[in-house]
Short mmCIF file of C-alpha atoms and ligand atoms in Angstrom, two decimals:
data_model
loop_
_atom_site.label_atom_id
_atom_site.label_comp_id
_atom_site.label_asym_id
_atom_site.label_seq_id
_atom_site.Cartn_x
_atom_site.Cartn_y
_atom_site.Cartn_z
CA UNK A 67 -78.14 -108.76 22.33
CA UNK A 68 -79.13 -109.13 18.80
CA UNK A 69 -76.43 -107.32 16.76
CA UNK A 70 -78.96 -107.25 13.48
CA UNK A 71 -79.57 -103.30 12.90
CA UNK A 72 -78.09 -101.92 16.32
CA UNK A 73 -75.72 -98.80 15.92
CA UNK A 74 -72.28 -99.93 16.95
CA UNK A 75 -69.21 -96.97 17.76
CA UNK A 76 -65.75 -98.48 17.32
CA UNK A 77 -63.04 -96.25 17.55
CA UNK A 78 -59.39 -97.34 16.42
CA UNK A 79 -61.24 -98.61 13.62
CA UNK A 80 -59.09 -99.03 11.02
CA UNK A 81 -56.47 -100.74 13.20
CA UNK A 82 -55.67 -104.64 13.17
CA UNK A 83 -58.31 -105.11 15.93
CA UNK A 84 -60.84 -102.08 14.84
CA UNK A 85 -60.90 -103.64 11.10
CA UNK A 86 -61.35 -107.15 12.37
CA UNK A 87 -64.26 -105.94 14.92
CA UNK A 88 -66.12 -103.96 11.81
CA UNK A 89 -65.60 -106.77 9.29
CA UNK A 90 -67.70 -109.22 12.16
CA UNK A 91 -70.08 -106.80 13.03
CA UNK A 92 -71.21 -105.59 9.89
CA UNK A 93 -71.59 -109.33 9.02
CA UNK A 94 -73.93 -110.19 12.01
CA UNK A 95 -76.35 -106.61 10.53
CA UNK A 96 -75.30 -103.92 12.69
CA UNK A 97 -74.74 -100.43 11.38
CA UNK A 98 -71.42 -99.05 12.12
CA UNK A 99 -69.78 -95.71 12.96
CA UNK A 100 -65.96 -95.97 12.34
CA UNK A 101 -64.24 -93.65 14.30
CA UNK A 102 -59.73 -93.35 13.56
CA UNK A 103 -57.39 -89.74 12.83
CA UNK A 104 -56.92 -90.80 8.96
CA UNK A 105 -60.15 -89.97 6.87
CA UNK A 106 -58.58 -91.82 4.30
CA UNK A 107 -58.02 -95.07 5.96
CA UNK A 108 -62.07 -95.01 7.29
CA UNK A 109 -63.23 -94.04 3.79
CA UNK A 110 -61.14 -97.09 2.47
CA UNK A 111 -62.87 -99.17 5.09
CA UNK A 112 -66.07 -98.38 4.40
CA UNK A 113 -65.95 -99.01 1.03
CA UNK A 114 -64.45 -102.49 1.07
CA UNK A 115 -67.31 -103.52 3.96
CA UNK A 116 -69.85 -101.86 2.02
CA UNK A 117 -68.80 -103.40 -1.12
CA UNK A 118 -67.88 -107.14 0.63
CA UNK A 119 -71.51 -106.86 1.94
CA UNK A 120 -73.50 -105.30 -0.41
CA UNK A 121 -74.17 -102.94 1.55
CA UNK A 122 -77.01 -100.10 0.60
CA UNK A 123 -76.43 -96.51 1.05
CA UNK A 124 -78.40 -96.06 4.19
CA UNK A 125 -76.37 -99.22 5.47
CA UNK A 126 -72.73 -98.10 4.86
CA UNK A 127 -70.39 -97.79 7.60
CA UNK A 128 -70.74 -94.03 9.00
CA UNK A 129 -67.00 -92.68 9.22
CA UNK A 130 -65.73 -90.21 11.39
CA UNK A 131 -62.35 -88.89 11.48
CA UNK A 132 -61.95 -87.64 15.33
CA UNK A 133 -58.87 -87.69 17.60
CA UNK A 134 -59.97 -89.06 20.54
CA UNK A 135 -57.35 -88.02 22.79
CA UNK A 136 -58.43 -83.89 22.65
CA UNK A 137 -61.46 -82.44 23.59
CA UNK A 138 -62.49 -81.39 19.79
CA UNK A 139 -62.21 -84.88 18.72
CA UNK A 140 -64.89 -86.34 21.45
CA UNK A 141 -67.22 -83.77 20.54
CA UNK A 142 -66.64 -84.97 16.84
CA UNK A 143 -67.84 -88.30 17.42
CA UNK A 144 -70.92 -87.42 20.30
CA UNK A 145 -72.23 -84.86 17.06
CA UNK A 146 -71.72 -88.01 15.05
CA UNK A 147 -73.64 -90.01 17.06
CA UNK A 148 -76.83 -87.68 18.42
CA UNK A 149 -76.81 -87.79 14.18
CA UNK A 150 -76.75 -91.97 13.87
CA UNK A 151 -78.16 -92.58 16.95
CA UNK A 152 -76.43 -95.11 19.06
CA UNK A 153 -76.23 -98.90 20.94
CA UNK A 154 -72.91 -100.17 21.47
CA UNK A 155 -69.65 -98.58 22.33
CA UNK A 156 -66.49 -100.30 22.03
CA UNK A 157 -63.40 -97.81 23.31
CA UNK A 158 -61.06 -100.38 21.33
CA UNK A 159 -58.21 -97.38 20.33
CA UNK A 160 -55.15 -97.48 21.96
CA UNK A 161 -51.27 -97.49 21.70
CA UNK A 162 -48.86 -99.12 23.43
CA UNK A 163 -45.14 -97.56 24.63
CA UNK A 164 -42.74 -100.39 24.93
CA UNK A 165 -39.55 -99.89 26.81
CA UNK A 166 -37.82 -99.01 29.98
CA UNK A 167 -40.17 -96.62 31.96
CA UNK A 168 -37.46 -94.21 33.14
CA UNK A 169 -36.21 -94.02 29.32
CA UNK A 170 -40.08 -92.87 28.59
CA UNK A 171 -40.74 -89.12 28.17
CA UNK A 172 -43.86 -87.74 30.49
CA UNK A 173 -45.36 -86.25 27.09
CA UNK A 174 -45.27 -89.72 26.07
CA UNK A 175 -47.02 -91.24 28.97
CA UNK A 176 -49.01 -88.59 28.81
CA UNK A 177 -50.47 -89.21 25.89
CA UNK A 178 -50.77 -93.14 26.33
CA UNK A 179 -52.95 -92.63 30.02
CA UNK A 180 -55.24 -89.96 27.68
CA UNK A 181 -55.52 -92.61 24.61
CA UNK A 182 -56.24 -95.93 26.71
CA UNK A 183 -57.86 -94.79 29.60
CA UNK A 184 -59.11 -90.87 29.65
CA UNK A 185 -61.04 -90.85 26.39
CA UNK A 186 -62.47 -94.09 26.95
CA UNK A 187 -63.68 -92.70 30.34
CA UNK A 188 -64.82 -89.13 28.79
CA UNK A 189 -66.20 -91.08 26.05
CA UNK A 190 -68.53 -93.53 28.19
CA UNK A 191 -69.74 -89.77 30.17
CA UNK A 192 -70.67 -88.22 26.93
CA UNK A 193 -72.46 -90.82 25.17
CA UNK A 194 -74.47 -92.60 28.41
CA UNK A 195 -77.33 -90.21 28.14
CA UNK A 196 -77.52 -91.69 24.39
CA UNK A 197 -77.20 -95.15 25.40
CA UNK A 198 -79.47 -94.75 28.09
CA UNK A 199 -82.43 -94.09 25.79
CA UNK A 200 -82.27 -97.31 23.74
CA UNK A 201 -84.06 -100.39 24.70
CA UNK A 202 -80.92 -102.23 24.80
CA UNK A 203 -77.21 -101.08 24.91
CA UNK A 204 -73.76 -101.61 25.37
CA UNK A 205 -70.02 -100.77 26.20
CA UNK A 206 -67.28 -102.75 25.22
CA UNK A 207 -63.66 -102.12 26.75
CA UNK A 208 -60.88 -102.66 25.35
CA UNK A 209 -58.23 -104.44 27.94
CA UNK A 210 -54.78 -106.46 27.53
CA UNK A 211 -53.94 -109.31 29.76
CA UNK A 212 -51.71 -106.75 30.57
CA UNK A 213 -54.23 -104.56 32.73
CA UNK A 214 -53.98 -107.41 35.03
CA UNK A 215 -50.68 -108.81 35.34
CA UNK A 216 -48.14 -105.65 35.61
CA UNK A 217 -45.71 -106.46 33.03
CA UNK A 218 -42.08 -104.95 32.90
CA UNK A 219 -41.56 -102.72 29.74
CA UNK A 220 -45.04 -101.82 29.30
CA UNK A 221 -45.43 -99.96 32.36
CA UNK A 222 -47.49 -97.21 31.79
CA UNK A 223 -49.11 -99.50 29.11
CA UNK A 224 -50.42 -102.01 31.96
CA UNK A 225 -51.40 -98.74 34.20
CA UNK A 226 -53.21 -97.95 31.48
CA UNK A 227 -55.24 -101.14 31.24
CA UNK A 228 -55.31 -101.84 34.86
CA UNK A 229 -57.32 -98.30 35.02
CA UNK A 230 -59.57 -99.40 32.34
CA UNK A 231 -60.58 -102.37 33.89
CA UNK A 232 -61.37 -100.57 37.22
CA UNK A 233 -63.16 -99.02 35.33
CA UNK A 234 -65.13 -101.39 33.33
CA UNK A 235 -65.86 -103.11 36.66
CA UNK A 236 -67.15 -99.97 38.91
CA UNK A 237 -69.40 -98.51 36.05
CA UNK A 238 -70.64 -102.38 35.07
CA UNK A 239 -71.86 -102.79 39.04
CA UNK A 240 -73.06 -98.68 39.19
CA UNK A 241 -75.03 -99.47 35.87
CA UNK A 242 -76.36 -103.38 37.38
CA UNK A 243 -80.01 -103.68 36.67
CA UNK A 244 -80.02 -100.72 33.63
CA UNK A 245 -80.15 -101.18 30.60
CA UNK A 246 -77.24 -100.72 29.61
CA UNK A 247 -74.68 -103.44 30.39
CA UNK A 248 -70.42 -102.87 30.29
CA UNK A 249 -67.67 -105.47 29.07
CA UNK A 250 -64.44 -105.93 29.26
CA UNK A 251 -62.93 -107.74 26.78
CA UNK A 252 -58.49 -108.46 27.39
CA UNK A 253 -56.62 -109.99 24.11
CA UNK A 254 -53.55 -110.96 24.46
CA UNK A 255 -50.84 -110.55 22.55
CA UNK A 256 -52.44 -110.06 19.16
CA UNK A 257 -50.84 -109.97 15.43
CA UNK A 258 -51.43 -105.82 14.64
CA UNK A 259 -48.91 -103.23 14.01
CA UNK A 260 -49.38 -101.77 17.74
CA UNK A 261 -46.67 -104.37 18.20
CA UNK A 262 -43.39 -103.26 16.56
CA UNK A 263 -40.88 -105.81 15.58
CA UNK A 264 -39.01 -105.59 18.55
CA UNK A 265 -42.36 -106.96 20.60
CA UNK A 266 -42.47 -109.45 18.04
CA UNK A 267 -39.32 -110.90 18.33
CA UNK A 268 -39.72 -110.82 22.29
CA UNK A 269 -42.79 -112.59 22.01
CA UNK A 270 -41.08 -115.20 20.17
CA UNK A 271 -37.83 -115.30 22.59
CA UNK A 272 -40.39 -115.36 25.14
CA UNK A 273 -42.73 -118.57 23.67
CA UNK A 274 -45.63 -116.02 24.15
CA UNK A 275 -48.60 -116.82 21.30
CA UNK A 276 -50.06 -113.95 19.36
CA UNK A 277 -53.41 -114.20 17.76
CA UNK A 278 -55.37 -113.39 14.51
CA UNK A 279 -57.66 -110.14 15.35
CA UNK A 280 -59.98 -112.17 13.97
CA UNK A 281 -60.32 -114.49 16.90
CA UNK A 282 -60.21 -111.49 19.23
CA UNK A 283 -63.53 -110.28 16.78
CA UNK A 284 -65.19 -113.40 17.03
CA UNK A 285 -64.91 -113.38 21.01
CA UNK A 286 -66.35 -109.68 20.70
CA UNK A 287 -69.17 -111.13 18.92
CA UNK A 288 -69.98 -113.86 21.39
CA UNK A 289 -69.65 -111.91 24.42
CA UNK A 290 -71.98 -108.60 22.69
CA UNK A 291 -74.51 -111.88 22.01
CA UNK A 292 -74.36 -112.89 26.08
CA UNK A 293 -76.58 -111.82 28.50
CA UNK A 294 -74.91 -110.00 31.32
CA UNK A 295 -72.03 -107.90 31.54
CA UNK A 296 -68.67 -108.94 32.00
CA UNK A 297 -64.97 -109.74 31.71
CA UNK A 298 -63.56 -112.01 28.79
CA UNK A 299 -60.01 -112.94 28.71
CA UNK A 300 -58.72 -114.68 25.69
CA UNK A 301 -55.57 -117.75 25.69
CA UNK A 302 -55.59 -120.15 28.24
CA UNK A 303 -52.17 -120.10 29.24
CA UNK A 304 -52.80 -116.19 29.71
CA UNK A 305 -56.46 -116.49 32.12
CA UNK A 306 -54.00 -118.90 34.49
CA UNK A 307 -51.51 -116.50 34.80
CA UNK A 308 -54.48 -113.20 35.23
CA UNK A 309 -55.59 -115.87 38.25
CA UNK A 310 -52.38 -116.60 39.98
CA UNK A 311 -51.13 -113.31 39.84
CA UNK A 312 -54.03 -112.30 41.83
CA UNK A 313 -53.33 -115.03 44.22
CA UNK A 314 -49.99 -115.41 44.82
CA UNK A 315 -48.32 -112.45 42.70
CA UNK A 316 -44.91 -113.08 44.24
CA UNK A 317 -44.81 -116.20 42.40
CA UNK A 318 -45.25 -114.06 38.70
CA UNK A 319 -42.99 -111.78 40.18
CA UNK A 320 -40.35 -114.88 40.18
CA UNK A 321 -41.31 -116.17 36.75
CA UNK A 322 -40.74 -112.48 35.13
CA UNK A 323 -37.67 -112.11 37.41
CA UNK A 324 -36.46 -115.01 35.45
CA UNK A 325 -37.41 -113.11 32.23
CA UNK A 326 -36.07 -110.14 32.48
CA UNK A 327 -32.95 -110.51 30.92
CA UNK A 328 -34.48 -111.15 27.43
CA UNK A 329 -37.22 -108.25 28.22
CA UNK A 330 -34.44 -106.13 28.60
CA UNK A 331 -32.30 -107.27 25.22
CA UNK A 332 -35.77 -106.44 23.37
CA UNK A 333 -36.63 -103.57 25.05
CA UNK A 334 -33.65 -101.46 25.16
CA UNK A 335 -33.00 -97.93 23.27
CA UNK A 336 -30.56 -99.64 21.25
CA UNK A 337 -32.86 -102.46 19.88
CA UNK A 338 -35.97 -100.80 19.48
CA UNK A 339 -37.50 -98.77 16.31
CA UNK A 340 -40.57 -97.09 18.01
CA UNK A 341 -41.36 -95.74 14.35
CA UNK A 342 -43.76 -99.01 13.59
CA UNK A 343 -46.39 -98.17 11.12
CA UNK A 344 -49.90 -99.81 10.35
CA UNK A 345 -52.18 -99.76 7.27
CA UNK A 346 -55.11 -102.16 8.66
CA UNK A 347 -56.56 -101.93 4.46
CA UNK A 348 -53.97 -103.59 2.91
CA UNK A 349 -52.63 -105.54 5.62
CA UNK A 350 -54.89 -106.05 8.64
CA UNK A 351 -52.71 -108.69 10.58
CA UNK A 352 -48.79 -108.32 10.34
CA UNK A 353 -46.92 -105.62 11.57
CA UNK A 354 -44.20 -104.18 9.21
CA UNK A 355 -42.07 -101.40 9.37
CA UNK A 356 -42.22 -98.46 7.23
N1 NAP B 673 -52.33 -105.94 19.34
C1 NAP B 673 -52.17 -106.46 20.56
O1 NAP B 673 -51.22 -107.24 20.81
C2 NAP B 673 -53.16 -106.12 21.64
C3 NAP B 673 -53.19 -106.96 22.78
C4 NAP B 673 -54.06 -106.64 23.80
C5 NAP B 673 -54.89 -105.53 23.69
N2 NAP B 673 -54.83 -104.75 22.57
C6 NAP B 673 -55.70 -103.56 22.53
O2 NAP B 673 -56.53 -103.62 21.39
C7 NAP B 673 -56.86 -102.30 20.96
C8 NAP B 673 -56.62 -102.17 19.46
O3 NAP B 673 -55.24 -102.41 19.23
P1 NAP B 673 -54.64 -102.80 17.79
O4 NAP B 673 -53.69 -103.89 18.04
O5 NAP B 673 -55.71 -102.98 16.80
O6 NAP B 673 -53.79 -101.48 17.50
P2 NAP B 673 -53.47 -100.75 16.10
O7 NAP B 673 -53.48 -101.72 14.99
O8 NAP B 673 -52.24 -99.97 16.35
O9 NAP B 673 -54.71 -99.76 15.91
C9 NAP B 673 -54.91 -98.64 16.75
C10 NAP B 673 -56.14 -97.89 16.27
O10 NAP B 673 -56.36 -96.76 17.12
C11 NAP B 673 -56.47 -95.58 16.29
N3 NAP B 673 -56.00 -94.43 17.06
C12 NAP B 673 -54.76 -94.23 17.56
N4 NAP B 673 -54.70 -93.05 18.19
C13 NAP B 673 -55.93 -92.47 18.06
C14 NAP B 673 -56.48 -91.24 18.48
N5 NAP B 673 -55.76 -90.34 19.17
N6 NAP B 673 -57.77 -90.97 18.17
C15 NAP B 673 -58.50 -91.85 17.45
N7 NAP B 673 -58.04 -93.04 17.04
C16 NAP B 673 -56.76 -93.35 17.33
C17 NAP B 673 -55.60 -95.91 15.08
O11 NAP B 673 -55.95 -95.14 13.93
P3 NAP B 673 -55.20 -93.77 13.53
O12 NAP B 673 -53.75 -93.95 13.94
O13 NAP B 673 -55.41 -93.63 12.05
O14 NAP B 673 -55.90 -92.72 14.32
C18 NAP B 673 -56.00 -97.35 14.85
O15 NAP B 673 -57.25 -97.41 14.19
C19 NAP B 673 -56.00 -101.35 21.80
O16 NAP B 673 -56.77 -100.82 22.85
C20 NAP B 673 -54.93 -102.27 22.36
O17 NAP B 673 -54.41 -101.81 23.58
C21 NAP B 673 -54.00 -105.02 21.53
#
């Protein structure tokens, strides 16, 4: 696909992935509807691509301040859309809950399973009939290496995923030989403020890498530019591990066995300040506290 002048949805924009997606895309041409809760944040976004780029009035990134998570908030963004007119959707918001499951509340996996896998899913229903009238169109989901290897502490985080990618893979093979074709895309662990300093420091007990969203936005690009559907899965070390877990799981069963002890010093009550913050505008790639 030729991103020049095509309509693209991202919602979480104005998180460390979401900014790092509409700073790409509006470079390769394509008009973008910004969809986050904070009107501020999106208005501050659209003014620094519009005035990075140049950007003419008719040009400027279209945002739309919509929780995606209710009922009200979907219908926000479909209105905004039978307005723009549409040709991608990338269901990139999300949250993560790190910790021990049983210390988890149900409103708070709840919540999560709504956010990562139920809007993306109502989403997708609402705006096919859209997509479904362009020449040429696209979804984009939003995984985690973590939607295919179960990983302790994230629990409901990785059903989350896991569900997401069923999903990306059923509607890709219903929609096979439309025009409309369905990605999943699965960073790994990736420098934003969904990951609190707690996940930080775990990654670094752990020796697990954490990219620039950039990278993650450049793969975005190059798999939107591709021909057919698919799944992308970004760091090497990570696609090995997605592979042998579906082959011989017991043997990533041993190897987090063996890592559990430090999963647990990182991700108990004690230890953990749940309360991270992100402003993607003035600080797109490190996670801080408030
Ligand atoms: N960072 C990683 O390590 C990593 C790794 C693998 C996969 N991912 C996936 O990448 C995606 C983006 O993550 P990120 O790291 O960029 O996270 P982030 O920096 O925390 O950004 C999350 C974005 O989602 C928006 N959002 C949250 N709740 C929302 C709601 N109810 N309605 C509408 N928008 C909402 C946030 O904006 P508001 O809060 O202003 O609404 C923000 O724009 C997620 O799906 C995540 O699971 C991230």
């Amino acid at each position: 696909m030729n991103l020049q002048d095509k309509t693209i949805l991202i919602t979480g924009a104005t998180g460390g992935i979401g900014c790092a997606f509409s700073q790409r895309l509006a470079e390769q041409g394509a008009r973008l509807i910004l969809v986050g809760r904070n009107s501020a944040k999106l208005a501050q976004e659209s003014s620094l691509i519009s005035a990075t780029l140049s950007l003419p009035v008719n040009r400027q990134p279209v945002p739309v301040a919509a929780d995606i998570a209710t009922d009200e908030g979907l219908e926000t963004v479909v209105q905004a859309c039978s307005e723009q007119g549409v040709d991608v959707l990338i269901n990139n918001a999300g949250s993560q809950l790190f910790g021990f499951y049983e210390e988890q509340s149900p409103a708070a996996i709840a919540h999560l399973v709504q956010l990562n896998l139920v809007a993306p899913m109502l989403l997708t229903s609402l705006l096919l009939p859209l997509l479904h009238s362009r020449p040429e169109a696209a979804i984009v989901n939003i995984g985690s290496t973590f939607g295919s290897i179960g990983h302790p502490a994230f629990v409901a985080y990785s059903a989350s995923k896991f569900g997401l990618r069923g999903f990306s893979e059923a509607l890709r093979r219903e929609l096979s030989g439309s025009t409309v074709k369905v990605h999943y895309l699965a960073p790994r662990a990736t420098r934003t403020a969904l990951n609190d300093d707690q996940v930080v420091a775990m990654n670094e007990a752990l020796g697990n890498a954490m990219d620039d969203p950039l990278l993650v936005a450049d793969e975005l690009v190059r798999l939107l530019g591709g021909k057919r559907g698919g799944n992308r899965f970004l760091g090497c070390p990570e696609k090995l591990f997605v592979r042998i877990n579906s082959l011989l799981p017991g043997l990533v069963d041993r190897a987090l066995a063996k890592q559990l002890g430090t999963i647990r010093h990182f991700a108990g009550s004690d230890s953990r300040d749940s309360n991270s913050v992100h402003n993607c505008i003035t600080n797109p790639h490190t996670a801080h506290k408030p």
